[in-house]
Coordinates of C-alpha atoms in Angstrom, one line a residue:
M1212 CA -16.7 12.1 -28.3
L1213 CA -15.1 8.7 -28.4
E1214 CA -15.4 6.4 -31.5
I1215 CA -16.7 2.9 -30.9
L1216 CA -14.4 0.3 -32.4
D1217 CA -15.4 -3.1 -33.7
L1218 CA -13.5 -6.3 -32.6
Q1219 CA -11.2 -6.4 -35.6
E1220 CA -10.2 -2.8 -35.1
M1221 CA -9.4 -3.5 -31.4
N1222 CA -7.3 -6.5 -32.3
E1223 CA -5.3 -4.6 -34.8
I1224 CA -4.7 -1.8 -32.4
K1225 CA -3.3 -4.2 -29.7
G1226 CA -0.8 -5.5 -32.2
G1227 CA -2.6 -8.2 -34.1
V1228 CA -3.0 -8.5 -37.9
S1229 CA -6.2 -8.5 -39.8
A1230 CA -7.7 -11.9 -40.9
E1231 CA -7.1 -10.9 -44.5
E1232 CA -3.4 -10.2 -43.9
Y1233 CA -3.0 -13.4 -41.8
C1234 CA -4.6 -15.6 -44.6
K1235 CA -2.5 -13.9 -47.3
T1236 CA 0.7 -14.5 -45.4
L1237 CA -0.3 -18.1 -44.6
I1238 CA -0.9 -18.9 -48.2
E1239 CA 2.4 -17.4 -49.2
I1240 CA 4.2 -19.5 -46.7
V1241 CA 2.6 -22.7 -47.9
M1242 CA 3.2 -21.9 -51.6
N1243 CA 6.8 -20.8 -51.2
N1244 CA 8.2 -23.3 -48.8
D1245 CA 8.7 -27.1 -48.5
L1246 CA 6.8 -27.8 -45.3
D1247 CA 6.9 -31.1 -43.4
E1248 CA 3.6 -32.8 -42.5
G1249 CA 3.4 -31.2 -39.1
A1250 CA 3.8 -27.7 -40.5
M1251 CA 1.2 -28.4 -43.2
E1252 CA -1.2 -29.7 -40.5
G1253 CA -0.7 -26.4 -38.6
A1254 CA -1.2 -24.4 -41.8
R1255 CA -4.4 -26.3 -42.5
Y1256 CA -5.7 -25.8 -39.0
G1257 CA -4.9 -22.0 -39.1
Y1258 CA -6.6 -21.7 -42.5
N1259 CA -9.7 -23.6 -41.5
K1260 CA -10.0 -21.6 -38.3
H1261 CA -9.4 -18.1 -39.6
C1262 CA -9.7 -18.0 -43.4
R1263 CA -13.1 -19.5 -44.2

C-alpha cells in the first residue's frame, strides 16, 4: 500500500528544503553578513512570504 504524502513532504523529496530550514538559514544569513539594501529587501520579502 502506498503512503499518501503531504505537500511539504513532496517538496522535500523533490529537492526543496522545509520552511523551518529555509527560515533558519535566512535569519543566519541576515545576522552574519553585511547586506546591501537590495539584499535586505530580498530577505524581507522571503521572510514575509515563507516564515510567518
